[in-house]
Coordinates of C-alpha atoms and ligand atoms in Angstrom, one line a residue:
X90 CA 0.0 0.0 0.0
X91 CA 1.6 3.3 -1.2
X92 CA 0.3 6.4 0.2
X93 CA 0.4 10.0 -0.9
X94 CA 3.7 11.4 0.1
X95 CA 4.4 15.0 1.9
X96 CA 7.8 15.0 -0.1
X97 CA 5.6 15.0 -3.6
X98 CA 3.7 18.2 -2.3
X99 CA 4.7 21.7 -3.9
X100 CA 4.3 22.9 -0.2
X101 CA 6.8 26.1 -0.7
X102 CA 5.5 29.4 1.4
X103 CA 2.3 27.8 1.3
X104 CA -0.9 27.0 4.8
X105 CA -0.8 23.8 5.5
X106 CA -3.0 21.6 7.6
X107 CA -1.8 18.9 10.2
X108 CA -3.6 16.6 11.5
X109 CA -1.4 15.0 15.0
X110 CA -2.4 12.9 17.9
X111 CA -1.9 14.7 20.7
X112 CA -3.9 12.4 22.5
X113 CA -1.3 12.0 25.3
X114 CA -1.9 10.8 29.1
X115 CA -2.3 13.6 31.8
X116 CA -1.2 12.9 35.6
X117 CA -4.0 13.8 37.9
X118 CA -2.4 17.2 38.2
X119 CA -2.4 17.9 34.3
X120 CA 0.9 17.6 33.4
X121 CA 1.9 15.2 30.6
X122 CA 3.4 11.7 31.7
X123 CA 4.2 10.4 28.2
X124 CA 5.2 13.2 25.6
X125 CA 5.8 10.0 22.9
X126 CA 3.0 10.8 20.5
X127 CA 4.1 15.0 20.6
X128 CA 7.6 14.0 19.8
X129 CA 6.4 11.6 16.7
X130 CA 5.0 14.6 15.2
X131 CA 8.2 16.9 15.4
X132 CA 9.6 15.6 12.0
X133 CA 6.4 16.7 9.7
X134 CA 6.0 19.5 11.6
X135 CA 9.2 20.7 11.1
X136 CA 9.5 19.6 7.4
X137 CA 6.6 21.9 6.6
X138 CA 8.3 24.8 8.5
X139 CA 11.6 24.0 6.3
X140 CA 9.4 24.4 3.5
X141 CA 8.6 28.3 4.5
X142 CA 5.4 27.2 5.3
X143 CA 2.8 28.8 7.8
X144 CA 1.0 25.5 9.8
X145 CA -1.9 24.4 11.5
X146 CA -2.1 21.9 13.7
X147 CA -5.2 20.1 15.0
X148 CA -5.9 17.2 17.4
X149 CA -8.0 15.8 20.0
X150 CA -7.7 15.1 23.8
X151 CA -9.8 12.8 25.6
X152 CA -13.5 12.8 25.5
X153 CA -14.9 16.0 26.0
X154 CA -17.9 14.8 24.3
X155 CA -18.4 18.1 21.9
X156 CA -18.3 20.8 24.8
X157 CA -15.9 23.2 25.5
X158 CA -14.3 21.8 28.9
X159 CA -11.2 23.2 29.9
X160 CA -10.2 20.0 31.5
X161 CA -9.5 19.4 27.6
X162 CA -7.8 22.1 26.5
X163 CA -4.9 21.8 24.5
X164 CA -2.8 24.3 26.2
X165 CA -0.1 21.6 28.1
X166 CA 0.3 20.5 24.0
X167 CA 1.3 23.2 23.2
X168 CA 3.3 24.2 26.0
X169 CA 5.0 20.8 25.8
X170 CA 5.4 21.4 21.9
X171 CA 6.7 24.5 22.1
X172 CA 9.6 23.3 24.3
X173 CA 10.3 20.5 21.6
X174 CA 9.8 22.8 18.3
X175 CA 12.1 25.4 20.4
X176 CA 9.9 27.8 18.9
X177 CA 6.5 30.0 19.3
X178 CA 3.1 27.7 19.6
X179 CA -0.2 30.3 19.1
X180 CA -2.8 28.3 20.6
X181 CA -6.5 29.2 19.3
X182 CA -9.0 29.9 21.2
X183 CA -11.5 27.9 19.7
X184 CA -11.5 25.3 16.7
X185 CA -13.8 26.8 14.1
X186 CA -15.1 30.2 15.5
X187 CA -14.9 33.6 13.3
X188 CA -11.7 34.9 15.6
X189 CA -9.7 31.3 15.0
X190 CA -11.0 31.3 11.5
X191 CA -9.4 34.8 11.0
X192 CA -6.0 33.9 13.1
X193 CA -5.5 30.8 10.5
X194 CA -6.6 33.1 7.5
X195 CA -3.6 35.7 8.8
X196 CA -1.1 33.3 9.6
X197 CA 2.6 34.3 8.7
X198 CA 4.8 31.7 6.9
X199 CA 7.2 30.0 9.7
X200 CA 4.7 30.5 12.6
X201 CA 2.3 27.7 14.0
X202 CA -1.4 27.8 15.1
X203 CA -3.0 25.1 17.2
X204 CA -6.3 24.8 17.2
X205 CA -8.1 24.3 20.4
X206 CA -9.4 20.7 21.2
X207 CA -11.0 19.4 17.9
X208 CA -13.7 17.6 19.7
X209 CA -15.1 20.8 21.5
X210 CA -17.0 20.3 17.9
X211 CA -19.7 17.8 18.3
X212 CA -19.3 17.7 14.4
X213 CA -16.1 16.0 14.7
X214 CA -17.2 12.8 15.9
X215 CA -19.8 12.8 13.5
X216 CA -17.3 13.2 10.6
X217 CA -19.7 16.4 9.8
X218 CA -19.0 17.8 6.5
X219 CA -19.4 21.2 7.4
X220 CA -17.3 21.0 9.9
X221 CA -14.7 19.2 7.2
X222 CA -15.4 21.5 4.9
X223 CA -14.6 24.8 7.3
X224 CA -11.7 23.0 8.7
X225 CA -10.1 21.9 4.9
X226 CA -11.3 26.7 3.9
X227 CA -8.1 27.1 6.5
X228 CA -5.1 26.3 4.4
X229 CA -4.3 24.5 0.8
X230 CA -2.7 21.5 1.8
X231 CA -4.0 18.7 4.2
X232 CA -1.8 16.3 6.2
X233 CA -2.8 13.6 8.3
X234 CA -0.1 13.0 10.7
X235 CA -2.2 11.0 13.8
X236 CA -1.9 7.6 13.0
X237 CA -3.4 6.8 16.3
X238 CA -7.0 8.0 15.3
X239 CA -7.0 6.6 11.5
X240 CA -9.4 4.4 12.2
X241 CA -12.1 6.6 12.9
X242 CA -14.1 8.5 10.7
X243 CA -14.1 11.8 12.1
X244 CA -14.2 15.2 10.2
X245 CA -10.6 16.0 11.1
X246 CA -9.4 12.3 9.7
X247 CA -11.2 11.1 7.0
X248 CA -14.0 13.9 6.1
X249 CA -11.5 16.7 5.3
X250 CA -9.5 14.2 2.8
X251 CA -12.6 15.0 0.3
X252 CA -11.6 18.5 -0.3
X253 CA -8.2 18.3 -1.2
X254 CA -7.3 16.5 -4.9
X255 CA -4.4 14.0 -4.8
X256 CA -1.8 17.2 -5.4
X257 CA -2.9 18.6 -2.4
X258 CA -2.7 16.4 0.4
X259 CA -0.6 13.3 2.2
X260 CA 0.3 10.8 5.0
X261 CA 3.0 12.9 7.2
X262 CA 6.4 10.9 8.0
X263 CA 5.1 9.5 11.1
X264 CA 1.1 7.8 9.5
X265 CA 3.5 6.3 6.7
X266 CA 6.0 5.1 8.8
X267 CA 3.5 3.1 11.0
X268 CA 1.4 1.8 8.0
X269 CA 4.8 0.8 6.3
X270 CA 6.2 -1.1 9.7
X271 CA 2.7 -2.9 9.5
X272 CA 2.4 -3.6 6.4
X273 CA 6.0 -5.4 6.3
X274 CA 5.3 -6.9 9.2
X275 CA 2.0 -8.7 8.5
X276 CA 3.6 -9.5 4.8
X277 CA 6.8 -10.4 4.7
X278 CA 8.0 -10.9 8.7
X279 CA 11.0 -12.7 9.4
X280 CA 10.5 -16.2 10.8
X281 CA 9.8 -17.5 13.0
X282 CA 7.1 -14.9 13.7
X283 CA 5.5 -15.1 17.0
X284 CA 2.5 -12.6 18.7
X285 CA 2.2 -12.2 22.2
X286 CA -1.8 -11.4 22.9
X287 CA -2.7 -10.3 26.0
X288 CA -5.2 -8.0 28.0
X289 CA -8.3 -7.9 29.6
X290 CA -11.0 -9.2 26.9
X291 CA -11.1 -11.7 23.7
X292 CA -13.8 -9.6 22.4
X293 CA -11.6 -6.7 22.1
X294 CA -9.0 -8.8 20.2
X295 CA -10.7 -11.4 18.1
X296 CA -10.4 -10.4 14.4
X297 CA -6.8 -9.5 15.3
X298 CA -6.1 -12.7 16.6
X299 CA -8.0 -14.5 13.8
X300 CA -6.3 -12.4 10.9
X301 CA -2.8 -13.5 12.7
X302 CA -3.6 -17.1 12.8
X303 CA -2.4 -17.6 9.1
X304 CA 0.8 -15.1 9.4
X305 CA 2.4 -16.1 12.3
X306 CA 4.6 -19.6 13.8
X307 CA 3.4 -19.0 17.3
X308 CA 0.8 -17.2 19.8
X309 CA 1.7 -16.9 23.2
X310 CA -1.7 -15.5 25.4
X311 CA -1.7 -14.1 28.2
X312 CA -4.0 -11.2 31.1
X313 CA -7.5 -11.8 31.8
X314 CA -8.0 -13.3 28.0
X315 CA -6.2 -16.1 28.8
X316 CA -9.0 -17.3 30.7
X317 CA -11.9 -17.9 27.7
X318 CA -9.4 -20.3 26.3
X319 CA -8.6 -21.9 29.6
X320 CA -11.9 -22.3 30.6
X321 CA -13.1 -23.4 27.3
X322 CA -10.5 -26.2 27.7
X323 CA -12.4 -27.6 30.9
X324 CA -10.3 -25.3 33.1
X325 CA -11.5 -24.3 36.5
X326 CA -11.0 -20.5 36.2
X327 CA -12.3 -19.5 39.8
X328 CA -13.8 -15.8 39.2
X329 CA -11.5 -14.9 36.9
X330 CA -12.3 -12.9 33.7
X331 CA -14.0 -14.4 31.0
X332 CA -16.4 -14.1 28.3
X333 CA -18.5 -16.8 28.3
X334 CA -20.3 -15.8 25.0
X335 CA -17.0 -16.3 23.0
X336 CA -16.2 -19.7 24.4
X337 CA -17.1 -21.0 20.9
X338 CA -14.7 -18.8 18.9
X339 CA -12.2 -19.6 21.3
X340 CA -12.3 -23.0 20.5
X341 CA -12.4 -22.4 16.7
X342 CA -9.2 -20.4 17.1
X343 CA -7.6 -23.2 18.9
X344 CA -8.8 -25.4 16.0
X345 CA -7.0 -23.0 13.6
X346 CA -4.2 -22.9 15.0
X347 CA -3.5 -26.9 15.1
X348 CA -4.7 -26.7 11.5
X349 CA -2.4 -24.0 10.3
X350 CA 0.4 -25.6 12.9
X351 CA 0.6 -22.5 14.5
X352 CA 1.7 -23.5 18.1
X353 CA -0.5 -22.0 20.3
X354 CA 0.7 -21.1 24.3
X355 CA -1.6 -20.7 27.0
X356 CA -0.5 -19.9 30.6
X357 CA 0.0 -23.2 32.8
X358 CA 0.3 -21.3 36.1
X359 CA -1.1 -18.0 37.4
X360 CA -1.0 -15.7 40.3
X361 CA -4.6 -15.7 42.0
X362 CA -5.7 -13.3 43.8
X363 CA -9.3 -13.5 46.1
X364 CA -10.1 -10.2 45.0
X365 CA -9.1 -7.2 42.5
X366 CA -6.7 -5.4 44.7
X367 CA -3.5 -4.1 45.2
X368 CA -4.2 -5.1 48.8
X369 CA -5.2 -8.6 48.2
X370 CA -4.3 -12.0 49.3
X371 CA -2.5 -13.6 46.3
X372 CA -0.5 -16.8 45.5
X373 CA 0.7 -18.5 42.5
X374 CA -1.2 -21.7 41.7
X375 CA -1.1 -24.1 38.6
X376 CA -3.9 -23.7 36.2
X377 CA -5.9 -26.4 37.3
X378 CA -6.2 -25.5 40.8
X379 CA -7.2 -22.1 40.4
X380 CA -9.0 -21.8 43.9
X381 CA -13.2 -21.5 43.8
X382 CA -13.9 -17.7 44.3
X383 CA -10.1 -16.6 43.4
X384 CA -9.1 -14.6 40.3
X385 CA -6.5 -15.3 37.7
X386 CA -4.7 -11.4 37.5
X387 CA -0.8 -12.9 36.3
X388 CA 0.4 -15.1 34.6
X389 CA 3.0 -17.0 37.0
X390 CA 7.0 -18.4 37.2
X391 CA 5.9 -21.3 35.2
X392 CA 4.3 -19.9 32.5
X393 CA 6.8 -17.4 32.2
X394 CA 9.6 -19.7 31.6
X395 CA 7.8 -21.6 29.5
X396 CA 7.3 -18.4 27.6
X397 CA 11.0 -17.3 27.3
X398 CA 11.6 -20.8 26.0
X399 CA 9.2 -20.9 23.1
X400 CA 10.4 -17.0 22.6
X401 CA 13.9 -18.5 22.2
X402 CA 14.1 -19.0 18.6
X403 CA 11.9 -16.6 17.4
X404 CA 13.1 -13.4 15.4
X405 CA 9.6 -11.3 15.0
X406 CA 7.9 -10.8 18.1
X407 CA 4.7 -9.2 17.7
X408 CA 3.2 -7.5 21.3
X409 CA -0.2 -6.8 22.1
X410 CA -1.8 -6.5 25.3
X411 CA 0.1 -6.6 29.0
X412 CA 0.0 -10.5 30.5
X413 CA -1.5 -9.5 33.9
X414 CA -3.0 -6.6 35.5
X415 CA 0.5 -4.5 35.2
X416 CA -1.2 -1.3 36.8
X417 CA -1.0 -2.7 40.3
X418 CA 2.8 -3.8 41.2
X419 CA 1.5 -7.2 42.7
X420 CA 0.6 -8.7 39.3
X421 CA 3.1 -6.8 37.1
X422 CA 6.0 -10.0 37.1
X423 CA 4.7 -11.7 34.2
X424 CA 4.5 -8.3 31.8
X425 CA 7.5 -7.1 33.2
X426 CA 9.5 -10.3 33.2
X427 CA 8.4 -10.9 29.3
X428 CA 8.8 -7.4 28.4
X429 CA 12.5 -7.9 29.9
X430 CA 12.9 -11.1 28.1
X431 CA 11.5 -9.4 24.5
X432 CA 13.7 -6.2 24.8
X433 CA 16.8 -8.2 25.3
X434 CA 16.6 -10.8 22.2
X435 CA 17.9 -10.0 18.7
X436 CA 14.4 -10.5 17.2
X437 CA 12.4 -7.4 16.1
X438 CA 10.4 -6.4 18.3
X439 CA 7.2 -4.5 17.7
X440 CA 4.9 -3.1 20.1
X441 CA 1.3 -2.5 20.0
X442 CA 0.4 0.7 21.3
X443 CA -1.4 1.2 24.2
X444 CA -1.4 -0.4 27.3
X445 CA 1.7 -2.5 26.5
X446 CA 3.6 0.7 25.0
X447 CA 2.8 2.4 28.4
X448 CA 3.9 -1.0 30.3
X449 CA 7.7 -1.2 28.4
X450 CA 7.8 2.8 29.2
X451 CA 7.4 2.4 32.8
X452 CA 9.8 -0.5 32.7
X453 CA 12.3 1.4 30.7
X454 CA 12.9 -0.8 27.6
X455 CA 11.0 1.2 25.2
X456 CA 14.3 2.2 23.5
X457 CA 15.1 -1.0 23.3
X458 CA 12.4 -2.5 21.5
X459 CA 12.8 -2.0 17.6
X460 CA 9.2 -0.1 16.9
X461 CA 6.5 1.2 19.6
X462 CA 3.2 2.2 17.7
X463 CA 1.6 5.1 18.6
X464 CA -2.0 3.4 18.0
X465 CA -3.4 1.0 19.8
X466 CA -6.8 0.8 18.5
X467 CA -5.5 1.8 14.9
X468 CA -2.6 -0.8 14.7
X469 CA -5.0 -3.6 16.0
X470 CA -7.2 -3.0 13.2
X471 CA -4.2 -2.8 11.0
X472 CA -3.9 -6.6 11.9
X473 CA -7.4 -7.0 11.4
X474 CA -6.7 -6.6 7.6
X475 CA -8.9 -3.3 7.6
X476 CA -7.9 -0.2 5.8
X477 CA -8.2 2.8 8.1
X478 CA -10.8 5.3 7.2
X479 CA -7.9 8.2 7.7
X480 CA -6.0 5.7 5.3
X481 CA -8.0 4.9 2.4
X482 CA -8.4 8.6 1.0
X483 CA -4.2 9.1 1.2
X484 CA -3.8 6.0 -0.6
X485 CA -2.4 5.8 -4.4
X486 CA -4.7 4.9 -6.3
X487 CA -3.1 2.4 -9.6
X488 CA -3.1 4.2 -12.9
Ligands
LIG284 P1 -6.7 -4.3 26.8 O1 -7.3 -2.9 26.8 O2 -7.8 -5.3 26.3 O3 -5.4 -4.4 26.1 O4 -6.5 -4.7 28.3 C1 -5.5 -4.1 29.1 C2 -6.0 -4.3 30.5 O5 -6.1 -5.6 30.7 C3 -5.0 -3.7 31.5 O6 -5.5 -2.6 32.1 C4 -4.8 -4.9 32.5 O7 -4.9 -4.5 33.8 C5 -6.0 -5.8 32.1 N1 -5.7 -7.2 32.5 C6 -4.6 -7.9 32.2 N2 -4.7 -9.1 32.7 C7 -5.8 -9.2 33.4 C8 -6.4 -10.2 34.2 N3 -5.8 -11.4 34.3 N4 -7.6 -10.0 34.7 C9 -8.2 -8.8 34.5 N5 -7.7 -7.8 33.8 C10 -6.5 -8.0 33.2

């Protein structure tokens, strides 16, 4: 898949439109506790300011549900930005009022506007085309930078795209480096190829996992999903997580899996817990004696070297979803142990987004793994096979 490229724009002295993800996680006090996805936007940013260029930049932040809530507002972005950029951030005071309007119609060449929080707009969700269409009147070229909300159809993503022609708009460096890492990953992967899936629910993970199946040499599962398969193989899971409606696909996947060959790991000890609680009473018990009322919320010792030796050979690992409930330092071994374990082999190492790029942070081995996504939702339905709504318009079309 070859997508419109910023370097093929004639984007000299000309407005240009960005869309990032500055969707970052505040601390309870506001301040930014992981700048990642504001640093993954630098290099388009700053190629379009090389380019004598006068930008806008646009993004959401959290769910402020189409009000103005200053909770929301993107002025920690911009301070944050403006420390990286080492240069002036103007940030508007709205997204699509008459005065923010003006301010992006006045712009200067080398100076950068940021729009307030995009979905302030109740249009944006809605992927309203009036609110495309007043968002696309603010400068001639569009560029969709925020990989990490592709795969929505918002007005800011996917509506805009429609009123710029081919010449006039593009993936920024960061959307086409993710879609590329993807793509070569899912297509041509070095072998053996294995995923690690983890997390809370199979529901959240089930056309990834199926989509896998036929790609990879091994799946290693781990967190609360673990427990479906467990349980659907006559398990005893105590109160631990599970979905009991997808028991059924569970067992297909297995069956695809021994039918492709894939080898297919499930945990063979946990760390139980009677209740969901940093606080609680917890021991590590094989999984067939999980005890009646207890909770699986780790995967244990066992499993874990059993992990590390099927990981042994393999040189793509594909990581998705933390192996226990890594938020709470009680049942954080198993992630941290396999996140240890990952970051040190010579494979290629690619990480998921979300929760398990926010677990190999904490841990400090983010620099050592060979690609952190900055989607998690997008980059899972990547590996669903989907093309992203924010994709499909950036795409070259064949002659
Ligand atoms: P997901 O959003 O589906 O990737 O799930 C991530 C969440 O799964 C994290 O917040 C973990 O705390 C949670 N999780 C992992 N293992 C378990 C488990 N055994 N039981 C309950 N929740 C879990």
């Amino acid at each position: 898949m070859e997508l419109l490229n910023i370097k093929n724009l004639n984007l000299r002295d000309k407005k240009v439109f960005i869309r990032c993800d500055f969707n970052v996680p505040m601390d309870e006090f506001g301040n930014i506790s992981d700048d990642r996805r504001i640093r993954s936007a630098v290099a388009t940013i700053n190629y379009c300011l090389d380019q004598d260029c006068a930008v806008i930049l646009a993004s959401h932040l959290g769910r402020p549900k189409g009000e103005v809530n200053e909770k929301y507002s993107l002025a920690p972005v911009a301070r944050r930005l403006q420390q990286l950029l080492k240069r002036h951030v103007e940030l508007a005071s709205g997204v699509v009022d008459d005065a923010t309007l003006k301010q992006a119609a006045d712009l200067p060449r080398h100076e950068i506007l940021l729009l307030e929080n995009i979905r302030f707009e109740i249009g944006e969700t809605k992927n309203d085309a009036a609110l495309s269409e007043k968002l696309a009147s603010m400068a001639e070229f569009y560029v969709n930078d925020a990989f990490g909300v592709s795969h929505r159809a918002h007005a800011s993503v996917e509506g805009i795209t429609k009123f710029f022609d081919d010449e006039h708009k593009a993936a920024g460096f960061l959307l086409e480096r993710e879609i590329k890492f993807f793509g070569k990953l899912i297509n041509e992967p070095v072998r053996p190829f294995a995923a690690i899936v983890g997390g809370s629910k199979v529901s959240g993970k089930l056309e990834a996992l199926v989509n896998l199946l036929p790609k990879v040499d091994k799946v290693f599962i781990g967190g609360g999903m673990a427990f479906t398969f467990l349980k659907q193989l006559g398990y005893d899971i105590g109160a631990s997580l599970v979905e009991d409606e997808l028991l059924g696909e569970a067992q297909k996947i297995m069956d695809e899996a021994k039918k492709l060959g894939v080898k297919f790991y499930l945990p063979v000890d946990v760390v139980a817990a009677d209740k969901f609680a940093e606080d609680a009473v917890s021991k590590i018990v094989t999984a067939q004696e999980i005890p009646n009322g207890w909770m699986g919320l780790d995967i244990g010792p066992a499993t874990v070297r059993l992990y590390r030796e099927g990981l042994g050979d393999v040189q793509t690992v594909l990581w998705n979803g933390p192996m226990g409930v890594y938020e709470m330092e009680k049942f954080a071994r198993g992630s941290t142990k396999i996140a240890h374990f990952v970051a040190d082999s010579y494979a290629t190492t690619v990480v998921g987004g979300g929760d398990t790029a926010d677990l190999v942070q904490r841990i400090n081995v983010d620099e050592e793994m060979t690609f952190i996504s900055t989607g998690g939702g997008a980059s899972l339905e990547l590996l669903e096979g989907k093309i992203l709504p924010g994709v499909a318009q950036l795409i070259i079309k064949p002659e």
